[in-house]
């Protein structure tokens, strides 16, 4: 027995409410973040991730209040991402009660931010989010590139090399999302997941594409991920986190039950 | 009303620790502080910490907190968390070798590069997530916590010691390491009780109920 593989439900938060849409279309209200977080905690979630998708900068502070409220009653690690631009943003999240902060686009445009942040607040607080898309033609060896702006803009940066560079800059963990799979519910991009997991020493969270419990298990057994993240399958109570863990345990995966 | 001080020496986020303590005892006065008078007046002292040990020792010395801690440590129930455990040891390999407070005999070492388990499977560093804790002696702080319960860890350095009687619990990550150490009124843990759901809250509750007697 040893370290458990983690299951991390992710909540998209906009203007202080949990929302769920398919690829940012048809966004539906999925409740109060504090209530949803409390439910996931009761079901045995190992961590909770909040992704702030608030569009207007006027409402940026709502996520701070959400984190404060959740951190006062949910005692498992909390990660917050979305809209992080500078070390000061990271400090504010940590002071509100977040344990880790996800840096995405800002890391691409200003990689030194990752270095500066990990020096100042410690690597364990810094999660670098990588949005990757397959760019190789059929028949070619697989190659993935970093994309920004919700998968719309390519950067020409190789995803594997980028993961390695972020590790060297002091990232404590990588949140890897396949933009090809995000919202599709057909499962993780297991080749991408495995390639990144094997390229770095730090833990990797697989994300993007989960539609059933077998997908979660595959992320660990075939993708070699240290943790798996999912949003929609938990949101409308299709499956509970507890069911997901039991399913993984039945397949011989070590989880916290 | 009992006063619980959470020592603030600028290393890491202390709010989670304070929030968890408030949650288990809403009546206690929980104070995040680096003020010597508060630390002296406290009924219970919590010594958390995250980040690099060299910077932590510098921060303690700068505020003269190392002396105050050494003086107060023997007096009242004391709980070290994460870096708080490592700082209590004799010495650490981190930051080119750092002298600790020397309250507990032991060393702090880094998990090796290309770390593997006994089957040769790769182990990531930092050791991050929920791992099982083996209680190696009975202690008031383990009260109501099942043997083998999982706690949340996040660290790249680990504690080792030859003094068995000061080990309260161990954990395995490719090798066995000290997950909890104890001596007299002191207890210190590598994991984060404030982030370890029910088992962690139980430990914090036990700490606030503790009079500092080992058994």
PDB file of N, CA and C in Angstrom, chain A residues 61-100:
ATOM      1  N   UNK A  61     -13.425  39.537  -8.127  1.00  0.00           N
ATOM      2  CA  UNK A  61     -13.288  39.268  -6.694  1.00  0.00           C
ATOM      3  C   UNK A  61     -14.266  38.219  -6.188  1.00  0.00           C
ATOM      4  N   UNK A  62     -15.297  37.910  -6.979  1.00  0.00           N
ATOM      5  CA  UNK A  62     -16.270  36.928  -6.481  1.00  0.00           C
ATOM      6  C   UNK A  62     -15.600  35.596  -6.178  1.00  0.00           C
ATOM      7  N   UNK A  63     -14.585  35.228  -6.968  1.00  0.00           N
ATOM      8  CA  UNK A  63     -13.919  33.937  -6.742  1.00  0.00           C
ATOM      9  C   UNK A  63     -13.204  33.928  -5.381  1.00  0.00           C
ATOM     10  N   UNK A  64     -12.692  35.090  -4.972  1.00  0.00           N
ATOM     11  CA  UNK A  64     -12.019  35.188  -3.669  1.00  0.00           C
ATOM     12  C   UNK A  64     -13.008  34.837  -2.556  1.00  0.00           C
ATOM     13  N   UNK A  65     -14.230  35.374  -2.666  1.00  0.00           N
ATOM     14  CA  UNK A  65     -15.235  35.088  -1.637  1.00  0.00           C
ATOM     15  C   UNK A  65     -15.641  33.624  -1.656  1.00  0.00           C
ATOM     16  N   UNK A  66     -15.692  33.055  -2.850  1.00  0.00           N
ATOM     17  CA  UNK A  66     -16.022  31.631  -2.970  1.00  0.00           C
ATOM     18  C   UNK A  66     -14.954  30.792  -2.252  1.00  0.00           C
ATOM     19  N   UNK A  67     -13.683  31.100  -2.536  1.00  0.00           N
ATOM     20  CA  UNK A  67     -12.592  30.337  -1.931  1.00  0.00           C
ATOM     21  C   UNK A  67     -12.619  30.482  -0.406  1.00  0.00           C
ATOM     22  N   UNK A  68     -12.823  31.702   0.058  1.00  0.00           N
ATOM     23  CA  UNK A  68     -12.883  31.934   1.515  1.00  0.00           C
ATOM     24  C   UNK A  68     -13.983  31.102   2.163  1.00  0.00           C
ATOM     25  N   UNK A  69     -15.157  31.125   1.542  1.00  0.00           N
ATOM     26  CA  UNK A  69     -16.303  30.414   2.116  1.00  0.00           C
ATOM     27  C   UNK A  69     -16.064  28.901   2.104  1.00  0.00           C
ATOM     28  N   UNK A  70     -15.529  28.392   1.001  1.00  0.00           N
ATOM     29  CA  UNK A  70     -15.300  26.945   0.911  1.00  0.00           C
ATOM     30  C   UNK A  70     -14.216  26.519   1.905  1.00  0.00           C
ATOM     31  N   UNK A  71     -13.134  27.325   1.980  1.00  0.00           N
ATOM     32  CA  UNK A  71     -12.004  26.954   2.846  1.00  0.00           C
ATOM     33  C   UNK A  71     -12.376  26.960   4.325  1.00  0.00           C
ATOM     34  N   UNK A  72     -13.468  27.628   4.676  1.00  0.00           N
ATOM     35  CA  UNK A  72     -13.880  27.644   6.078  1.00  0.00           C
ATOM     36  C   UNK A  72     -14.590  26.371   6.486  1.00  0.00           C
ATOM     37  N   UNK A  73     -15.029  25.583   5.512  1.00  0.00           N
ATOM     38  CA  UNK A  73     -15.718  24.364   5.927  1.00  0.00           C
ATOM     39  C   UNK A  73     -15.325  23.086   5.200  1.00  0.00           C
ATOM     40  N   UNK A  74     -14.464  23.204   4.226  1.00  0.00           N
ATOM     41  CA  UNK A  74     -14.023  22.003   3.523  1.00  0.00           C
ATOM     42  C   UNK A  74     -12.517  21.859   3.739  1.00  0.00           C
ATOM     43  N   UNK A  75     -12.110  20.760   4.381  1.00  0.00           N
ATOM     44  CA  UNK A  75     -10.714  20.636   4.806  1.00  0.00           C
ATOM     45  C   UNK A  75      -9.950  19.602   3.992  1.00  0.00           C
ATOM     46  N   UNK A  76      -9.956  19.822   2.679  1.00  0.00           N
ATOM     47  CA  UNK A  76      -9.123  19.072   1.745  1.00  0.00           C
ATOM     48  C   UNK A  76      -8.462  20.114   0.832  1.00  0.00           C
ATOM     49  N   UNK A  77      -7.422  19.743   0.088  1.00  0.00           N
ATOM     50  CA  UNK A  77      -6.741  20.760  -0.718  1.00  0.00           C
ATOM     51  C   UNK A  77      -7.640  21.397  -1.782  1.00  0.00           C
ATOM     52  N   UNK A  78      -7.489  22.699  -1.930  1.00  0.00           N
ATOM     53  CA  UNK A  78      -8.269  23.464  -2.905  1.00  0.00           C
ATOM     54  C   UNK A  78      -7.307  24.117  -3.899  1.00  0.00           C
ATOM     55  N   UNK A  79      -7.627  23.955  -5.187  1.00  0.00           N
ATOM     56  CA  UNK A  79      -6.840  24.604  -6.230  1.00  0.00           C
ATOM     57  C   UNK A  79      -7.729  25.614  -6.952  1.00  0.00           C
ATOM     58  N   UNK A  80      -7.166  26.772  -7.262  1.00  0.00           N
ATOM     59  CA  UNK A  80      -7.923  27.780  -7.999  1.00  0.00           C
ATOM     60  C   UNK A  80      -7.136  28.191  -9.228  1.00  0.00           C
ATOM     61  N   UNK A  81      -7.818  28.228 -10.375  1.00  0.00           N
ATOM     62  CA  UNK A  81      -7.179  28.678 -11.606  1.00  0.00           C
ATOM     63  C   UNK A  81      -8.083  29.635 -12.349  1.00  0.00           C
ATOM     64  N   UNK A  82      -7.528  30.256 -13.373  1.00  0.00           N
ATOM     65  CA  UNK A  82      -8.322  31.191 -14.185  1.00  0.00           C
ATOM     66  C   UNK A  82      -7.975  32.623 -13.839  1.00  0.00           C
ATOM     67  N   UNK A  83      -7.482  33.342 -14.804  1.00  0.00           N
ATOM     68  CA  UNK A  83      -7.233  34.772 -14.613  1.00  0.00           C
ATOM     69  C   UNK A  83      -6.027  35.110 -13.757  1.00  0.00           C
ATOM     70  N   UNK A  84      -5.140  34.157 -13.510  1.00  0.00           N
ATOM     71  CA  UNK A  84      -3.942  34.445 -12.705  1.00  0.00           C
ATOM     72  C   UNK A  84      -2.873  35.058 -13.615  1.00  0.00           C
ATOM     73  N   UNK A  85      -2.451  36.274 -13.288  1.00  0.00           N
ATOM     74  CA  UNK A  85      -1.490  36.979 -14.140  1.00  0.00           C
ATOM     75  C   UNK A  85      -0.173  37.285 -13.438  1.00  0.00           C
ATOM     76  N   UNK A  86      -0.243  37.539 -12.122  1.00  0.00           N
ATOM     77  CA  UNK A  86       0.974  37.939 -11.422  1.00  0.00           C
ATOM     78  C   UNK A  86       1.051  37.317 -10.031  1.00  0.00           C
ATOM     79  N   UNK A  87       2.221  37.442  -9.421  1.00  0.00           N
ATOM     80  CA  UNK A  87       2.432  36.819  -8.110  1.00  0.00           C
ATOM     81  C   UNK A  87       1.408  37.334  -7.095  1.00  0.00           C
ATOM     82  N   UNK A  88       1.063  38.607  -7.238  1.00  0.00           N
ATOM     83  CA  UNK A  88       0.088  39.190  -6.328  1.00  0.00           C
ATOM     84  C   UNK A  88      -1.268  38.456  -6.406  1.00  0.00           C
ATOM     85  N   UNK A  89      -1.684  38.062  -7.611  1.00  0.00           N
ATOM     86  CA  UNK A  89      -2.934  37.292  -7.768  1.00  0.00           C
ATOM     87  C   UNK A  89      -2.825  35.965  -7.008  1.00  0.00           C
ATOM     88  N   UNK A  90      -1.645  35.357  -7.092  1.00  0.00           N
ATOM     89  CA  UNK A  90      -1.429  34.064  -6.428  1.00  0.00           C
ATOM     90  C   UNK A  90      -1.522  34.230  -4.920  1.00  0.00           C
ATOM     91  N   UNK A  91      -0.859  35.258  -4.407  1.00  0.00           N
ATOM     92  CA  UNK A  91      -0.905  35.505  -2.964  1.00  0.00           C
ATOM     93  C   UNK A  91      -2.323  35.717  -2.457  1.00  0.00           C
ATOM     94  N   UNK A  92      -3.112  36.452  -3.241  1.00  0.00           N
ATOM     95  CA  UNK A  92      -4.494  36.719  -2.819  1.00  0.00           C
ATOM     96  C   UNK A  92      -5.298  35.429  -2.718  1.00  0.00           C
ATOM     97  N   UNK A  93      -5.100  34.543  -3.669  1.00  0.00           N
ATOM     98  CA  UNK A  93      -5.804  33.257  -3.649  1.00  0.00           C
ATOM     99  C   UNK A  93      -5.364  32.421  -2.445  1.00  0.00           C
ATOM    100  N   UNK A  94      -4.051  32.383  -2.199  1.00  0.00           N
ATOM    101  CA  UNK A  94      -3.539  31.601  -1.073  1.00  0.00           C
ATOM    102  C   UNK A  94      -4.049  32.171   0.247  1.00  0.00           C
ATOM    103  N   UNK A  95      -4.060  33.490   0.345  1.00  0.00           N
ATOM    104  CA  UNK A  95      -4.542  34.116   1.573  1.00  0.00           C
ATOM    105  C   UNK A  95      -6.029  33.880   1.794  1.00  0.00           C
ATOM    106  N   UNK A  96      -6.758  33.697   0.696  1.00  0.00           N
ATOM    107  CA  UNK A  96      -8.193  33.421   0.826  1.00  0.00           C
ATOM    108  C   UNK A  96      -8.444  31.985   1.273  1.00  0.00           C
ATOM    109  N   UNK A  97      -7.418  31.137   1.181  1.00  0.00           N
ATOM    110  CA  UNK A  97      -7.577  29.759   1.647  1.00  0.00           C
ATOM    111  C   UNK A  97      -7.274  28.704   0.591  1.00  0.00           C
ATOM    112  N   UNK A  98      -6.864  29.134  -0.617  1.00  0.00           N
ATOM    113  CA  UNK A  98      -6.469  28.149  -1.631  1.00  0.00           C
ATOM    114  C   UNK A  98      -5.139  27.526  -1.222  1.00  0.00           C
ATOM    115  N   UNK A  99      -4.921  26.277  -1.613  1.00  0.00           N
ATOM    116  CA  UNK A  99      -3.650  25.615  -1.325  1.00  0.00           C
ATOM    117  C   UNK A  99      -2.730  25.633  -2.525  1.00  0.00           C
ATOM    118  N   UNK A 100      -3.344  25.628  -3.703  1.00  0.00           N
ATOM    119  CA  UNK A 100      -2.554  25.654  -4.931  1.00  0.00           C
ATOM    120  C   UNK A 100      -3.233  26.598  -5.909  1.00  0.00           C
TER     121      UNK A 100
END
